[in-house]
């Protein structure tokens, strides 16, 4: 029975790693690579050249900078979740419930004990740093370090959905050398290579007896890491000085995630250890935006992003001997996001910004997980840029994110060695506050 516990818990943990690492694109994709851009909702991500963060937004834009500069900063995210209408049921095989042999029919035996506080996403700081160096009027080089994906949920120990996932932490850090070339006053191109490092840790609980008491659960954990290479390319077109169009493509990144699995009994002893692997690819994305200078003070922006989530159709986990541990259908759909924003130059030193973004989730309603219980979202942003000198700019931004209320409904039949099961259904309502600050220094 322990072997069945451990094999299934390992499968869940590694499968969740694949889910967590990708779900940010439309569900939890990290957009916080620029505080100046955050102020206007990232509406001009591929077309608006403010500072060195254009290394990420569109590498072609580096050649529009007139001086070498470094930009560094971060955004602190505070996420709140409200969990309501919870139904957490445990079940046993009808034969076992009657004290006999399994019959293959599950019967409910009551509620899973535990709570649903909802405070499961810790406050997180997402940092970034970029450097851009125009060599001459045509050629520019740059470098950036940032986080394109990331996720963390940490439920309370007695969370009623703990058999589906009670802890998820995954971080992706990318380093990107970049080059840009400007052909003339109108056209420029750019390209960058990305080295991406992934680290993750996933936990899930498994009951050891029919009481489903949290104190008697097996604690299954997996830690894994990998790295992968990708690239991005961009083009920027300025038909007239007041109008700039930008297009950026970011490639998929292939990973082979390897996991180190441990399962602990209630006394803290390791009852099983194993390895497993999972091949996955984060999807390619395309961003288009336009920046229009209306007059000497007002600039308006609009943008659209697309992510090819349809390639994420299943999770296939194999064990240390190459055997199939689990195959789960995900059936993701391609996702779009749209944004509009503006910047008003109040004085020569102070610029004010505002923006609105609509971000649509790629997740399938039937497959939504307690690890990432997200849905379509709206993001409202305001910001300001203050330049006390020509060499220094300080940017600040605030964003409020609100998601459409969504439902999580999951079932498992691996509890108690395959003769018992668990069901969890709940309504989630998520919101987040983002506080950003960055500094740009020009040489």
mmCIF file of C-alpha atoms in Angstrom, residues 14-379:
data_model
loop_
_atom_site.group_PDB
_atom_site.id
_atom_site.type_symbol
_atom_site.label_atom_id
_atom_site.label_comp_id
_atom_site.label_asym_id
_atom_site.label_seq_id
_atom_site.Cartn_x
_atom_site.Cartn_y
_atom_site.Cartn_z
ATOM 1 C CA UNK A 14 5.943 16.488 -10.512
ATOM 2 C CA UNK A 15 2.799 17.046 -12.539
ATOM 3 C CA UNK A 16 2.091 20.073 -10.383
ATOM 4 C CA UNK A 17 5.580 21.355 -11.108
ATOM 5 C CA UNK A 18 4.794 21.353 -14.813
ATOM 6 C CA UNK A 19 1.497 23.089 -14.172
ATOM 7 C CA UNK A 20 2.957 25.681 -11.856
ATOM 8 C CA UNK A 21 5.851 26.589 -14.105
ATOM 9 C CA UNK A 22 3.576 27.400 -16.999
ATOM 10 C CA UNK A 23 0.352 28.656 -15.542
ATOM 11 C CA UNK A 24 1.516 32.205 -15.134
ATOM 12 C CA UNK A 25 1.004 32.915 -18.831
ATOM 13 C CA UNK A 26 -2.615 34.060 -18.607
ATOM 14 C CA UNK A 27 -3.147 32.466 -15.216
ATOM 15 C CA UNK A 28 0.005 33.360 -13.322
ATOM 16 C CA UNK A 29 2.517 34.680 -15.838
ATOM 17 C CA UNK A 30 4.882 37.162 -14.238
ATOM 18 C CA UNK A 31 4.675 40.522 -15.983
ATOM 19 C CA UNK A 32 6.786 42.406 -13.455
ATOM 20 C CA UNK A 33 9.927 43.195 -15.453
ATOM 21 C CA UNK A 34 9.414 46.978 -15.580
ATOM 22 C CA UNK A 35 7.938 49.404 -13.047
ATOM 23 C CA UNK A 36 7.784 52.226 -15.596
ATOM 24 C CA UNK A 37 5.754 49.874 -17.811
ATOM 25 C CA UNK A 38 3.650 48.708 -14.856
ATOM 26 C CA UNK A 39 2.387 52.271 -14.428
ATOM 27 C CA UNK A 40 0.575 52.177 -17.776
ATOM 28 C CA UNK A 41 -0.434 48.503 -17.574
ATOM 29 C CA UNK A 42 2.416 47.328 -19.837
ATOM 30 C CA UNK A 43 0.339 48.632 -22.748
ATOM 31 C CA UNK A 44 3.418 49.768 -24.671
ATOM 32 C CA UNK A 45 5.626 46.813 -23.808
ATOM 33 C CA UNK A 46 6.977 46.337 -27.358
ATOM 34 C CA UNK A 47 6.868 49.959 -28.541
ATOM 35 C CA UNK A 48 7.489 52.386 -25.683
ATOM 36 C CA UNK A 49 11.180 53.109 -24.983
ATOM 37 C CA UNK A 50 11.541 54.592 -21.500
ATOM 38 C CA UNK A 51 14.634 52.948 -20.065
ATOM 39 C CA UNK A 52 16.775 49.791 -20.097
ATOM 40 C CA UNK A 53 13.761 47.535 -19.343
ATOM 41 C CA UNK A 54 13.159 47.607 -23.102
ATOM 42 C CA UNK A 55 15.770 44.803 -23.173
ATOM 43 C CA UNK A 56 12.899 42.545 -22.073
ATOM 44 C CA UNK A 57 10.005 44.360 -23.728
ATOM 45 C CA UNK A 58 11.515 44.524 -27.216
ATOM 46 C CA UNK A 59 15.260 44.122 -27.850
ATOM 47 C CA UNK A 60 14.931 46.231 -31.010
ATOM 48 C CA UNK A 61 14.193 49.268 -28.835
ATOM 49 C CA UNK A 62 17.700 49.456 -27.366
ATOM 50 C CA UNK A 63 18.953 51.228 -30.467
ATOM 51 C CA UNK A 64 16.439 54.051 -29.793
ATOM 52 C CA UNK A 65 18.191 54.899 -26.503
ATOM 53 C CA UNK A 66 20.619 57.801 -26.683
ATOM 54 C CA UNK A 67 22.819 56.855 -23.705
ATOM 55 C CA UNK A 68 24.032 53.831 -21.789
ATOM 56 C CA UNK A 69 21.863 53.153 -18.756
ATOM 57 C CA UNK A 70 21.112 50.669 -16.037
ATOM 58 C CA UNK A 71 17.638 50.027 -14.627
ATOM 59 C CA UNK A 72 16.980 47.950 -11.511
ATOM 60 C CA UNK A 73 13.949 47.502 -9.300
ATOM 61 C CA UNK A 74 11.205 45.184 -8.232
ATOM 62 C CA UNK A 75 7.515 44.730 -7.511
ATOM 63 C CA UNK A 76 6.110 43.417 -4.239
ATOM 64 C CA UNK A 77 2.963 41.317 -4.737
ATOM 65 C CA UNK A 78 0.395 40.844 -1.973
ATOM 66 C CA UNK A 79 -2.266 38.278 -2.912
ATOM 67 C CA UNK A 80 -5.554 37.681 -1.089
ATOM 68 C CA UNK A 81 -7.912 34.745 -1.660
ATOM 69 C CA UNK A 82 -11.420 34.126 -0.367
ATOM 70 C CA UNK A 83 -12.541 30.470 -0.272
ATOM 71 C CA UNK A 84 -16.252 29.748 0.123
ATOM 72 C CA UNK A 85 -18.858 27.002 -0.393
ATOM 73 C CA UNK A 86 -16.370 24.267 0.473
ATOM 74 C CA UNK A 87 -17.305 20.616 0.201
ATOM 75 C CA UNK A 88 -14.534 18.172 1.134
ATOM 76 C CA UNK A 89 -15.701 14.550 1.213
ATOM 77 C CA UNK A 90 -13.891 11.285 1.949
ATOM 78 C CA UNK A 91 -15.006 7.919 0.598
ATOM 79 C CA UNK A 92 -14.204 4.222 0.937
ATOM 80 C CA UNK A 93 -14.754 1.178 -1.185
ATOM 81 C CA UNK A 94 -18.146 -0.249 -0.271
ATOM 82 C CA UNK A 95 -16.702 -3.655 0.565
ATOM 83 C CA UNK A 96 -13.950 -2.257 2.758
ATOM 84 C CA UNK A 97 -16.433 0.008 4.535
ATOM 85 C CA UNK A 98 -18.377 -3.118 5.478
ATOM 86 C CA UNK A 99 -15.237 -4.885 6.676
ATOM 87 C CA UNK A 100 -14.849 -7.127 3.641
ATOM 88 C CA UNK A 101 -12.990 -7.292 0.312
ATOM 89 C CA UNK A 102 -13.004 -4.333 -2.121
ATOM 90 C CA UNK A 103 -16.052 -4.160 -4.398
ATOM 91 C CA UNK A 104 -14.972 -1.304 -6.702
ATOM 92 C CA UNK A 105 -17.765 1.033 -5.621
ATOM 93 C CA UNK A 106 -16.991 4.174 -3.578
ATOM 94 C CA UNK A 107 -19.340 5.265 -0.802
ATOM 95 C CA UNK A 108 -19.087 8.555 1.127
ATOM 96 C CA UNK A 109 -18.099 8.312 4.789
ATOM 97 C CA UNK A 110 -18.170 11.981 5.812
ATOM 98 C CA UNK A 111 -16.330 15.272 5.597
ATOM 99 C CA UNK A 112 -12.543 15.612 5.452
ATOM 100 C CA UNK A 113 -11.527 17.422 8.666
ATOM 101 C CA UNK A 114 -9.661 20.701 8.268
ATOM 102 C CA UNK A 115 -9.936 24.358 7.346
ATOM 103 C CA UNK A 116 -9.907 26.806 4.422
ATOM 104 C CA UNK A 117 -8.328 30.037 5.603
ATOM 105 C CA UNK A 118 -7.480 31.178 2.061
ATOM 106 C CA UNK A 119 -4.332 33.050 3.066
ATOM 107 C CA UNK A 120 -2.105 30.719 1.022
ATOM 108 C CA UNK A 121 0.003 33.055 -1.145
ATOM 109 C CA UNK A 122 2.830 34.745 0.808
ATOM 110 C CA UNK A 123 3.900 38.260 -0.088
ATOM 111 C CA UNK A 124 6.640 38.073 -2.724
ATOM 112 C CA UNK A 125 9.190 40.520 -4.115
ATOM 113 C CA UNK A 126 9.972 40.083 -7.829
ATOM 114 C CA UNK A 127 13.262 41.826 -8.713
ATOM 115 C CA UNK A 128 14.863 42.620 -12.075
ATOM 116 C CA UNK A 129 17.906 44.395 -13.503
ATOM 117 C CA UNK A 130 18.786 45.529 -17.041
ATOM 118 C CA UNK A 131 21.673 47.267 -18.772
ATOM 119 C CA UNK A 132 21.598 48.824 -22.253
ATOM 120 C CA UNK A 133 24.603 50.298 -24.061
ATOM 121 C CA UNK A 134 24.292 52.079 -27.432
ATOM 122 C CA UNK A 135 27.629 51.615 -29.200
ATOM 123 C CA UNK A 136 26.784 54.139 -31.922
ATOM 124 C CA UNK A 137 23.682 55.498 -33.643
ATOM 125 C CA UNK A 138 22.843 52.056 -35.067
ATOM 126 C CA UNK A 139 24.227 49.328 -32.825
ATOM 127 C CA UNK A 140 23.386 48.604 -29.177
ATOM 128 C CA UNK A 141 24.062 45.820 -26.687
ATOM 129 C CA UNK A 142 22.208 44.913 -23.524
ATOM 130 C CA UNK A 143 21.808 42.385 -20.737
ATOM 131 C CA UNK A 144 18.990 41.508 -18.354
ATOM 132 C CA UNK A 145 18.214 39.302 -15.371
ATOM 133 C CA UNK A 146 14.547 38.767 -14.493
ATOM 134 C CA UNK A 147 11.851 36.258 -13.499
ATOM 135 C CA UNK A 148 9.478 35.273 -16.343
ATOM 136 C CA UNK A 149 7.585 32.581 -14.381
ATOM 137 C CA UNK A 150 6.934 31.857 -10.731
ATOM 138 C CA UNK A 151 4.332 30.571 -8.327
ATOM 139 C CA UNK A 152 3.894 29.933 -4.622
ATOM 140 C CA UNK A 153 0.964 28.650 -2.591
ATOM 141 C CA UNK A 154 1.305 27.574 1.035
ATOM 142 C CA UNK A 155 -1.924 26.363 2.647
ATOM 143 C CA UNK A 156 -2.413 25.726 6.356
ATOM 144 C CA UNK A 157 -1.439 22.250 7.632
ATOM 145 C CA UNK A 158 -5.037 21.066 7.985
ATOM 146 C CA UNK A 159 -6.248 22.495 4.649
ATOM 147 C CA UNK A 160 -9.219 20.422 3.494
ATOM 148 C CA UNK A 161 -7.814 20.176 -0.020
ATOM 149 C CA UNK A 162 -4.373 18.997 1.178
ATOM 150 C CA UNK A 163 -4.689 15.667 -0.654
ATOM 151 C CA UNK A 164 -4.584 17.609 -3.935
ATOM 152 C CA UNK A 165 -1.689 19.926 -3.032
ATOM 153 C CA UNK A 166 -0.857 21.974 0.047
ATOM 154 C CA UNK A 167 2.445 23.635 -0.934
ATOM 155 C CA UNK A 168 3.790 24.777 -4.306
ATOM 156 C CA UNK A 169 6.877 26.878 -4.930
ATOM 157 C CA UNK A 170 8.501 27.331 -8.294
ATOM 158 C CA UNK A 171 10.951 29.980 -9.484
ATOM 159 C CA UNK A 172 12.313 30.642 -12.956
ATOM 160 C CA UNK A 173 15.248 33.051 -13.342
ATOM 161 C CA UNK A 174 16.381 34.159 -16.808
ATOM 162 C CA UNK A 175 19.578 35.837 -17.999
ATOM 163 C CA UNK A 176 19.472 37.505 -21.424
ATOM 164 C CA UNK A 177 22.320 38.989 -23.482
ATOM 165 C CA UNK A 178 20.856 41.097 -26.289
ATOM 166 C CA UNK A 179 21.859 42.984 -29.435
ATOM 167 C CA UNK A 180 19.956 45.595 -31.470
ATOM 168 C CA UNK A 181 20.571 47.209 -34.848
ATOM 169 C CA UNK A 182 18.845 50.271 -36.293
ATOM 170 C CA UNK A 183 18.756 50.382 -40.083
ATOM 171 C CA UNK A 184 17.469 53.942 -40.374
ATOM 172 C CA UNK A 185 15.188 56.431 -38.618
ATOM 173 C CA UNK A 186 12.238 54.094 -39.043
ATOM 174 C CA UNK A 187 13.334 50.450 -38.644
ATOM 175 C CA UNK A 188 15.287 48.516 -36.020
ATOM 176 C CA UNK A 189 15.606 44.848 -35.071
ATOM 177 C CA UNK A 190 16.896 43.056 -32.004
ATOM 178 C CA UNK A 191 17.487 39.571 -30.645
ATOM 179 C CA UNK A 192 18.418 37.988 -27.352
ATOM 180 C CA UNK A 193 19.367 34.542 -26.053
ATOM 181 C CA UNK A 194 17.903 33.453 -22.719
ATOM 182 C CA UNK A 195 19.380 31.049 -20.216
ATOM 183 C CA UNK A 196 16.618 29.906 -17.862
ATOM 184 C CA UNK A 197 17.037 28.192 -14.495
ATOM 185 C CA UNK A 198 14.092 26.408 -12.853
ATOM 186 C CA UNK A 199 13.775 25.344 -9.207
ATOM 187 C CA UNK A 200 10.671 23.905 -7.609
ATOM 188 C CA UNK A 201 9.291 22.280 -4.481
ATOM 189 C CA UNK A 202 5.882 20.609 -4.224
ATOM 190 C CA UNK A 203 4.071 18.986 -1.273
ATOM 191 C CA UNK A 204 0.945 16.878 -0.994
ATOM 192 C CA UNK A 205 -0.609 14.914 1.862
ATOM 193 C CA UNK A 206 -1.932 11.340 1.807
ATOM 194 C CA UNK A 207 -4.172 9.844 4.497
ATOM 195 C CA UNK A 208 -3.028 6.706 6.325
ATOM 196 C CA UNK A 209 -6.358 5.617 7.823
ATOM 197 C CA UNK A 210 -10.077 6.075 7.409
ATOM 198 C CA UNK A 211 -10.183 8.986 9.878
ATOM 199 C CA UNK A 212 -8.347 11.269 7.415
ATOM 200 C CA UNK A 213 -6.864 12.996 10.477
ATOM 201 C CA UNK A 214 -4.247 15.618 9.426
ATOM 202 C CA UNK A 215 -1.918 14.436 12.215
ATOM 203 C CA UNK A 216 -1.779 10.985 10.612
ATOM 204 C CA UNK A 217 -1.108 12.059 7.016
ATOM 205 C CA UNK A 218 1.898 11.031 4.966
ATOM 206 C CA UNK A 219 3.838 14.135 3.880
ATOM 207 C CA UNK A 220 5.010 13.676 0.275
ATOM 208 C CA UNK A 221 7.538 16.159 -1.099
ATOM 209 C CA UNK A 222 9.492 16.630 -4.293
ATOM 210 C CA UNK A 223 12.269 19.061 -5.183
ATOM 211 C CA UNK A 224 13.499 19.482 -8.736
ATOM 212 C CA UNK A 225 15.486 21.758 -11.001
ATOM 213 C CA UNK A 226 16.620 22.084 -14.576
ATOM 214 C CA UNK A 227 17.788 24.685 -17.062
ATOM 215 C CA UNK A 228 16.932 25.459 -20.662
ATOM 216 C CA UNK A 229 17.744 27.844 -23.489
ATOM 217 C CA UNK A 230 15.427 30.109 -25.420
ATOM 218 C CA UNK A 231 15.503 33.284 -27.476
ATOM 219 C CA UNK A 232 13.513 36.372 -28.341
ATOM 220 C CA UNK A 233 13.432 38.615 -31.376
ATOM 221 C CA UNK A 234 11.835 41.976 -31.946
ATOM 222 C CA UNK A 235 11.207 44.613 -34.560
ATOM 223 C CA UNK A 236 10.334 48.283 -34.089
ATOM 224 C CA UNK A 237 8.907 50.576 -36.752
ATOM 225 C CA UNK A 238 8.509 54.343 -36.502
ATOM 226 C CA UNK A 239 6.722 55.592 -39.639
ATOM 227 C CA UNK A 240 6.632 59.130 -38.205
ATOM 228 C CA UNK A 241 8.331 60.475 -35.073
ATOM 229 C CA UNK A 242 5.030 60.515 -33.156
ATOM 230 C CA UNK A 243 4.078 56.873 -33.861
ATOM 231 C CA UNK A 244 5.975 53.723 -32.854
ATOM 232 C CA UNK A 245 4.932 50.120 -33.470
ATOM 233 C CA UNK A 246 6.649 47.128 -31.891
ATOM 234 C CA UNK A 247 6.438 43.357 -32.265
ATOM 235 C CA UNK A 248 8.224 40.839 -30.018
ATOM 236 C CA UNK A 249 8.421 37.054 -30.174
ATOM 237 C CA UNK A 250 9.614 34.956 -27.236
ATOM 238 C CA UNK A 251 10.380 31.311 -27.947
ATOM 239 C CA UNK A 252 9.256 28.249 -26.062
ATOM 240 C CA UNK A 253 11.752 26.785 -23.574
ATOM 241 C CA UNK A 254 12.206 23.033 -23.248
ATOM 242 C CA UNK A 255 12.888 21.465 -19.861
ATOM 243 C CA UNK A 256 13.400 17.982 -18.509
ATOM 244 C CA UNK A 257 12.403 18.388 -14.903
ATOM 245 C CA UNK A 258 14.025 15.855 -12.567
ATOM 246 C CA UNK A 259 12.626 15.323 -9.112
ATOM 247 C CA UNK A 260 14.007 14.042 -5.824
ATOM 248 C CA UNK A 261 11.055 12.538 -3.991
ATOM 249 C CA UNK A 262 10.670 11.839 -0.278
ATOM 250 C CA UNK A 263 7.620 10.623 1.637
ATOM 251 C CA UNK A 264 7.555 11.004 5.420
ATOM 252 C CA UNK A 265 5.312 9.179 7.869
ATOM 253 C CA UNK A 266 3.752 11.045 10.818
ATOM 254 C CA UNK A 267 6.854 10.256 12.923
ATOM 255 C CA UNK A 268 9.111 11.984 10.373
ATOM 256 C CA UNK A 269 10.728 8.816 8.989
ATOM 257 C CA UNK A 270 11.296 8.430 5.245
ATOM 258 C CA UNK A 271 9.063 5.627 4.005
ATOM 259 C CA UNK A 272 9.918 5.941 0.319
ATOM 260 C CA UNK A 273 12.405 7.719 -1.958
ATOM 261 C CA UNK A 274 12.412 7.732 -5.749
ATOM 262 C CA UNK A 275 13.343 9.746 -8.836
ATOM 263 C CA UNK A 276 11.136 10.821 -11.720
ATOM 264 C CA UNK A 277 11.289 13.004 -14.817
ATOM 265 C CA UNK A 278 8.930 15.087 -16.882
ATOM 266 C CA UNK A 279 9.500 16.682 -20.297
ATOM 267 C CA UNK A 280 7.719 19.992 -20.747
ATOM 268 C CA UNK A 281 7.860 23.146 -22.835
ATOM 269 C CA UNK A 282 6.775 26.617 -21.808
ATOM 270 C CA UNK A 283 4.854 28.204 -24.679
ATOM 271 C CA UNK A 284 6.013 30.765 -27.172
ATOM 272 C CA UNK A 285 4.464 34.234 -26.858
ATOM 273 C CA UNK A 286 3.892 37.185 -29.190
ATOM 274 C CA UNK A 287 3.388 40.789 -28.095
ATOM 275 C CA UNK A 288 2.332 43.702 -30.294
ATOM 276 C CA UNK A 289 1.911 47.291 -29.150
ATOM 277 C CA UNK A 290 1.621 50.810 -30.499
ATOM 278 C CA UNK A 291 2.722 54.075 -28.892
ATOM 279 C CA UNK A 292 1.208 57.340 -30.092
ATOM 280 C CA UNK A 293 2.497 60.717 -28.940
ATOM 281 C CA UNK A 294 -0.597 62.952 -28.985
ATOM 282 C CA UNK A 295 1.224 66.182 -28.104
ATOM 283 C CA UNK A 296 4.240 67.386 -26.134
ATOM 284 C CA UNK A 297 2.718 66.104 -22.889
ATOM 285 C CA UNK A 298 0.375 63.176 -23.620
ATOM 286 C CA UNK A 299 1.334 59.726 -24.945
ATOM 287 C CA UNK A 300 -1.159 56.879 -25.423
ATOM 288 C CA UNK A 301 -0.405 53.153 -25.782
ATOM 289 C CA UNK A 302 -2.244 49.930 -26.600
ATOM 290 C CA UNK A 303 -1.052 46.335 -26.795
ATOM 291 C CA UNK A 304 -2.033 42.697 -27.216
ATOM 292 C CA UNK A 305 -0.244 39.481 -26.211
ATOM 293 C CA UNK A 306 -0.803 35.878 -27.296
ATOM 294 C CA UNK A 307 0.533 32.678 -25.717
ATOM 295 C CA UNK A 308 0.423 29.287 -27.420
ATOM 296 C CA UNK A 309 -0.936 27.250 -24.525
ATOM 297 C CA UNK A 310 -2.563 24.661 -26.798
ATOM 298 C CA UNK A 311 0.740 22.736 -26.880
ATOM 299 C CA UNK A 312 0.199 21.903 -23.181
ATOM 300 C CA UNK A 313 -2.286 19.083 -23.647
ATOM 301 C CA UNK A 314 -1.027 16.471 -21.177
ATOM 302 C CA UNK A 315 1.295 15.718 -18.281
ATOM 303 C CA UNK A 316 3.352 12.546 -18.760
ATOM 304 C CA UNK A 317 5.546 11.530 -15.826
ATOM 305 C CA UNK A 318 7.982 8.619 -16.020
ATOM 306 C CA UNK A 319 9.752 6.873 -13.161
ATOM 307 C CA UNK A 320 13.366 5.967 -12.532
ATOM 308 C CA UNK A 321 12.983 2.795 -14.615
ATOM 309 C CA UNK A 322 11.275 4.582 -17.490
ATOM 310 C CA UNK A 323 7.824 3.341 -16.546
ATOM 311 C CA UNK A 324 4.778 5.578 -16.875
ATOM 312 C CA UNK A 325 3.724 6.937 -13.500
ATOM 313 C CA UNK A 326 0.879 9.112 -14.681
ATOM 314 C CA UNK A 327 -0.658 10.579 -17.813
ATOM 315 C CA UNK A 328 -3.113 13.407 -17.244
ATOM 316 C CA UNK A 329 -4.962 15.349 -19.922
ATOM 317 C CA UNK A 330 -4.846 19.158 -19.473
ATOM 318 C CA UNK A 331 -6.413 20.468 -22.700
ATOM 319 C CA UNK A 332 -5.200 24.071 -22.372
ATOM 320 C CA UNK A 333 -6.278 26.702 -24.879
ATOM 321 C CA UNK A 334 -4.318 29.584 -26.390
ATOM 322 C CA UNK A 335 -4.649 32.757 -24.324
ATOM 323 C CA UNK A 336 -4.842 36.468 -25.112
ATOM 324 C CA UNK A 337 -4.217 39.584 -23.017
ATOM 325 C CA UNK A 338 -5.038 43.198 -23.938
ATOM 326 C CA UNK A 339 -3.980 46.502 -22.411
ATOM 327 C CA UNK A 340 -4.369 50.267 -22.855
ATOM 328 C CA UNK A 341 -2.564 53.047 -21.049
ATOM 329 C CA UNK A 342 -1.171 56.522 -21.131
ATOM 330 C CA UNK A 343 1.532 58.818 -19.819
ATOM 331 C CA UNK A 344 1.180 62.535 -19.092
ATOM 332 C CA UNK A 345 4.288 64.719 -18.680
ATOM 333 C CA UNK A 346 3.059 67.012 -15.937
ATOM 334 C CA UNK A 347 6.369 68.872 -15.648
ATOM 335 C CA UNK A 348 9.825 68.436 -17.090
ATOM 336 C CA UNK A 349 10.659 66.262 -14.089
ATOM 337 C CA UNK A 350 7.396 64.422 -13.353
ATOM 338 C CA UNK A 351 5.422 61.993 -15.570
ATOM 339 C CA UNK A 352 2.075 60.462 -14.509
ATOM 340 C CA UNK A 353 0.814 57.119 -15.830
ATOM 341 C CA UNK A 354 -2.292 54.920 -15.806
ATOM 342 C CA UNK A 355 -3.373 51.710 -17.526
ATOM 343 C CA UNK A 356 -5.882 48.864 -17.738
ATOM 344 C CA UNK A 357 -5.214 45.246 -18.743
ATOM 345 C CA UNK A 358 -7.482 42.269 -19.421
ATOM 346 C CA UNK A 359 -5.737 38.906 -19.007
ATOM 347 C CA UNK A 360 -7.538 35.700 -20.027
ATOM 348 C CA UNK A 361 -6.681 32.348 -18.484
ATOM 349 C CA UNK A 362 -5.714 29.288 -20.561
ATOM 350 C CA UNK A 363 -6.857 26.826 -17.899
ATOM 351 C CA UNK A 364 -9.605 24.316 -18.407
ATOM 352 C CA UNK A 365 -12.500 24.658 -15.949
ATOM 353 C CA UNK A 366 -12.633 20.894 -15.484
ATOM 354 C CA UNK A 367 -8.914 20.664 -14.621
ATOM 355 C CA UNK A 368 -8.436 23.687 -12.346
ATOM 356 C CA UNK A 369 -6.294 22.865 -9.299
ATOM 357 C CA UNK A 370 -6.005 24.046 -5.691
ATOM 358 C CA UNK A 371 -2.351 24.724 -6.496
ATOM 359 C CA UNK A 372 -3.252 27.507 -8.962
ATOM 360 C CA UNK A 373 -6.949 28.373 -8.611
ATOM 361 C CA UNK A 374 -6.964 31.312 -11.053
ATOM 362 C CA UNK A 375 -9.260 32.651 -13.760
ATOM 363 C CA UNK A 376 -9.658 35.664 -16.055
ATOM 364 C CA UNK A 377 -8.408 38.896 -14.535
ATOM 365 C CA UNK A 378 -8.558 42.682 -14.763
ATOM 366 C CA UNK A 379 -5.584 44.818 -13.729
#
